Coordinates of C-alpha atoms in Angstrom, one line a residue:
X1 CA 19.7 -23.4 -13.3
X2 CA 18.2 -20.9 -10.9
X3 CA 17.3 -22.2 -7.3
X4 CA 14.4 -20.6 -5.2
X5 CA 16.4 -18.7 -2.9
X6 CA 18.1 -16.6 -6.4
X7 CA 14.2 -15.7 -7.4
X8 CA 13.5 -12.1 -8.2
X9 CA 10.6 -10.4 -9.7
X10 CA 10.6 -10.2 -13.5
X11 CA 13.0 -13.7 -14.1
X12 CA 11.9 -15.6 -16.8
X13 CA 12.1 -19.4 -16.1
X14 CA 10.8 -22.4 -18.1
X15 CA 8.9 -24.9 -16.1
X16 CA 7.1 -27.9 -18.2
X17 CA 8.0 -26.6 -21.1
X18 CA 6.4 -23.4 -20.5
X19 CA 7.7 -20.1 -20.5
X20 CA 6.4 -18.4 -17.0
X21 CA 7.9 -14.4 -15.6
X22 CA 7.4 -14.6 -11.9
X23 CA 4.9 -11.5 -10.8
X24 CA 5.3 -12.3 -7.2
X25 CA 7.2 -14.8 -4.4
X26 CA 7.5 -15.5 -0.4
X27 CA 9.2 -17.3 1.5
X28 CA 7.4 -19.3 4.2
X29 CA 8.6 -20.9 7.2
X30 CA 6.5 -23.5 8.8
X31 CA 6.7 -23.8 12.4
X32 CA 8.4 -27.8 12.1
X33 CA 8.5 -28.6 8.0
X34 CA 10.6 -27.6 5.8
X35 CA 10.8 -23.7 4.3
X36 CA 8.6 -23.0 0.9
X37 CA 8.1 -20.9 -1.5
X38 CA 5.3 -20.1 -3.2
X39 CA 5.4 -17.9 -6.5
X40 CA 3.0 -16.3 -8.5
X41 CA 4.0 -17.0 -12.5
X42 CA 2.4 -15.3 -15.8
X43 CA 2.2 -17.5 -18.8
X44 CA 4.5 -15.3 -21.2
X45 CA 2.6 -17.0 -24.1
X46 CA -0.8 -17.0 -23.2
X47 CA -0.9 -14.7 -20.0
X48 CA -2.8 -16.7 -17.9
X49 CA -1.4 -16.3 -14.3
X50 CA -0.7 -19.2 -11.8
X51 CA 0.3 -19.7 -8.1
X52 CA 1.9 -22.6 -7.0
X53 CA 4.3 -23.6 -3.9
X54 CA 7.4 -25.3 -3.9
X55 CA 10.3 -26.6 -1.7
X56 CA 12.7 -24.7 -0.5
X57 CA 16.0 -25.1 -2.6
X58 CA 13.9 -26.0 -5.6
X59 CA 16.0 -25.9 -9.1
X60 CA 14.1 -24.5 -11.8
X61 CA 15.7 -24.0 -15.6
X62 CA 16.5 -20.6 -16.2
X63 CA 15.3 -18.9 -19.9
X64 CA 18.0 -17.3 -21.8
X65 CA 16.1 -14.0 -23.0
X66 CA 17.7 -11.2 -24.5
X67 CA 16.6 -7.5 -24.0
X68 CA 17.0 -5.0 -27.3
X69 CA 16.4 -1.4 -27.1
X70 CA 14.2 -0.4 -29.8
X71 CA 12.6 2.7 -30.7
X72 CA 8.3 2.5 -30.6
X73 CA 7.3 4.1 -34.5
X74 CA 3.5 3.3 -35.0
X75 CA 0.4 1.3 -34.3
X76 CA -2.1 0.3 -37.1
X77 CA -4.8 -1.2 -34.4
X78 CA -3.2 -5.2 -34.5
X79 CA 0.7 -4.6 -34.5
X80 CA 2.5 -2.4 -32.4
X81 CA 5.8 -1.5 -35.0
X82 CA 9.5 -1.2 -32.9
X83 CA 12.8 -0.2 -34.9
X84 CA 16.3 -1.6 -34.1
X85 CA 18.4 1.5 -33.1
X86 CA 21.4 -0.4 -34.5
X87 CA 20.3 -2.2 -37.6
X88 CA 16.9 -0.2 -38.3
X89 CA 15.0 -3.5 -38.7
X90 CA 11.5 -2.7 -37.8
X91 CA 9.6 -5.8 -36.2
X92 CA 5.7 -5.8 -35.6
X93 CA 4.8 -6.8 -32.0
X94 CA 1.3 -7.9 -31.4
X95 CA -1.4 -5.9 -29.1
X96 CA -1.5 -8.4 -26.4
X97 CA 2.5 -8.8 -25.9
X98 CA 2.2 -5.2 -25.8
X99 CA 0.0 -5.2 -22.9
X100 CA -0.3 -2.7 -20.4
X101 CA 2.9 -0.9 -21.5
X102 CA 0.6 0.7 -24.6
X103 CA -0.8 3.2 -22.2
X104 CA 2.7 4.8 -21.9
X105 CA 3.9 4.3 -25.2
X106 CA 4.4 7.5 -27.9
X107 CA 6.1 7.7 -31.1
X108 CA 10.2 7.8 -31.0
X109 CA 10.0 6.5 -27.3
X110 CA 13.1 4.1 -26.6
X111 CA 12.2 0.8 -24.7
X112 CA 13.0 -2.3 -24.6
X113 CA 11.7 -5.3 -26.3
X114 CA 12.3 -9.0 -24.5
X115 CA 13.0 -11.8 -26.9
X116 CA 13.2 -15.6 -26.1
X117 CA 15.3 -16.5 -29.9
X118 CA 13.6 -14.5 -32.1
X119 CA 10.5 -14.3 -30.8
X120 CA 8.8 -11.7 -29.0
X121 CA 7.9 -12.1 -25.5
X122 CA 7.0 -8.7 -23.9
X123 CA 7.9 -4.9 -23.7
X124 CA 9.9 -3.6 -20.8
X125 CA 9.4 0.5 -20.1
X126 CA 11.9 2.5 -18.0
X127 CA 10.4 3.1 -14.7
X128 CA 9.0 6.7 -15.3
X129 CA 7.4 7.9 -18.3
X130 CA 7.3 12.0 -19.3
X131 CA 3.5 12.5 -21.3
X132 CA 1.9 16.2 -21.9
X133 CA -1.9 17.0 -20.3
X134 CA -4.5 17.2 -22.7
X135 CA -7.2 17.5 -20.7
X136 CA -8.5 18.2 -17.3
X137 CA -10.9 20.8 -15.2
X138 CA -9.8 23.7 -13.9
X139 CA -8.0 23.8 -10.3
X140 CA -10.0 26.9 -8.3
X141 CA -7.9 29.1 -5.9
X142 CA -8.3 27.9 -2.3
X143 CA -8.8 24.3 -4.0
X144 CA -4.7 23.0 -2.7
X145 CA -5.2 23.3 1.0
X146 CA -6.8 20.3 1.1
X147 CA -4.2 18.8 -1.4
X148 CA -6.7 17.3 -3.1
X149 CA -6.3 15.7 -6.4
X150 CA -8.3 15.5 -10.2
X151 CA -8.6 13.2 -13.1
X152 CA -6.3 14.4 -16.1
X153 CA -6.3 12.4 -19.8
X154 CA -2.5 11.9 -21.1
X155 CA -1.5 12.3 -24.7
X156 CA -1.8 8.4 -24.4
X157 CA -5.4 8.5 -23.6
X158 CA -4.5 7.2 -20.3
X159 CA -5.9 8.7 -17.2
X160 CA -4.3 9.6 -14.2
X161 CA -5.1 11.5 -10.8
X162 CA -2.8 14.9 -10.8
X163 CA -2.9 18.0 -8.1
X164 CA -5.3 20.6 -8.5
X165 CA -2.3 23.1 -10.0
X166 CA -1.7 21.1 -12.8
X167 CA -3.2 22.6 -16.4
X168 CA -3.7 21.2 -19.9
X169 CA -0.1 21.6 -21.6
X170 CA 1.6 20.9 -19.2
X171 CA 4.7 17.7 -19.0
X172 CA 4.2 15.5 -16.2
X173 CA 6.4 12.3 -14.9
X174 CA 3.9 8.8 -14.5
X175 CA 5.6 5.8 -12.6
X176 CA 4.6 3.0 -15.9
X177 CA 4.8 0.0 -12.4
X178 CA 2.4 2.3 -10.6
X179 CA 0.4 4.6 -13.4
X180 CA 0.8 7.4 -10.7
X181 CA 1.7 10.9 -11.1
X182 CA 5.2 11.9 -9.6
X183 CA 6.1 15.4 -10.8
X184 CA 5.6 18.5 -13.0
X185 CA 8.5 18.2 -15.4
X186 CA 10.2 22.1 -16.2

């Protein structure tokens, strides 16, 4: 069991049955009642996201899910395909378990897939991400006093705002919580 005040983002609890990762909490004190919380869960199943308040001190059951590094190999459109570093079992994950986390992903990249049993839950990414420029205008001389920035398309296909100094070719770090650009990686 996991009371309110042990909450954190990312826990997976099970509440009527249900499977729910908590996106967001606070702690509210009313002036005379009692303390509350109120928490914003996604479904893991079906995504749908929910807000709802509860006591402080609440119990809620906590999900035993297991977290496996595995190694990203392919997508055929439907299945994103992850390899077992350890056993080399490859295990299809589909599209929408996938989620937002197949903007960052490329062949041979390690993350790590989130399993309730033996089913597949979600996709965790570290925190930063290195992808290669493949296209973006040209920075003009003069153009970085103002530190302005640009749009730049990642080996991904995703899109992200650079500085004006950055080419096509070159290796930047993204933040995957964010999808911001941090550095120019040497």
């Amino acid at each position: 069991m996991i009371s309110t005040g042990e909450l954190k983002k990312g826990a997976t609890i099970e509440l009527d049955g249900k499977l729910y990762s908590i996106l967001d909490y606070a702690h509210i004190k009313m002036g005379r009642g009692s303390a509350q919380v109120r928490i914003k869960f996604r479904d893991v199943r079906s995504g749908a996201i929910i807000e709802q308040t509860f006591q402080a001190g609440t119990k809620f059951q906590r999900a035993r899910v297991e977290r496996r590094e595995m190694q990203y190999l392919y997508n055929d459109g439907e299945f994103y395909y992850f390899m077992n570093t350890e056993t080399f079992e490859q295990i299809p994950v589909s599209a929408d378990k996938v989620g937002d986390a197949a903007k960052y992903l490329k062949e041979n990249d390690t993350c790590e897939v989130v399993l309730y049993g033996d089913e597949v839950i979600g996709v965790e990414l570290p925190i930063t991400v290195e992808l290669v420029v493949t296209d973006t205008e040209p920075g003009f001389k003069g153009d970085t006093a103002t530190g302005g920035t640009k749009p730049a398309t990642l080996e991904t296909g995703l899109v992200v705002q650079v500085p004006l100094f950055v080419e096509p070719g070159t290796k930047i770090r993204v933040n995957t919580e964010t999808g911001q650009y941090i550095e120019r990686v040497q």
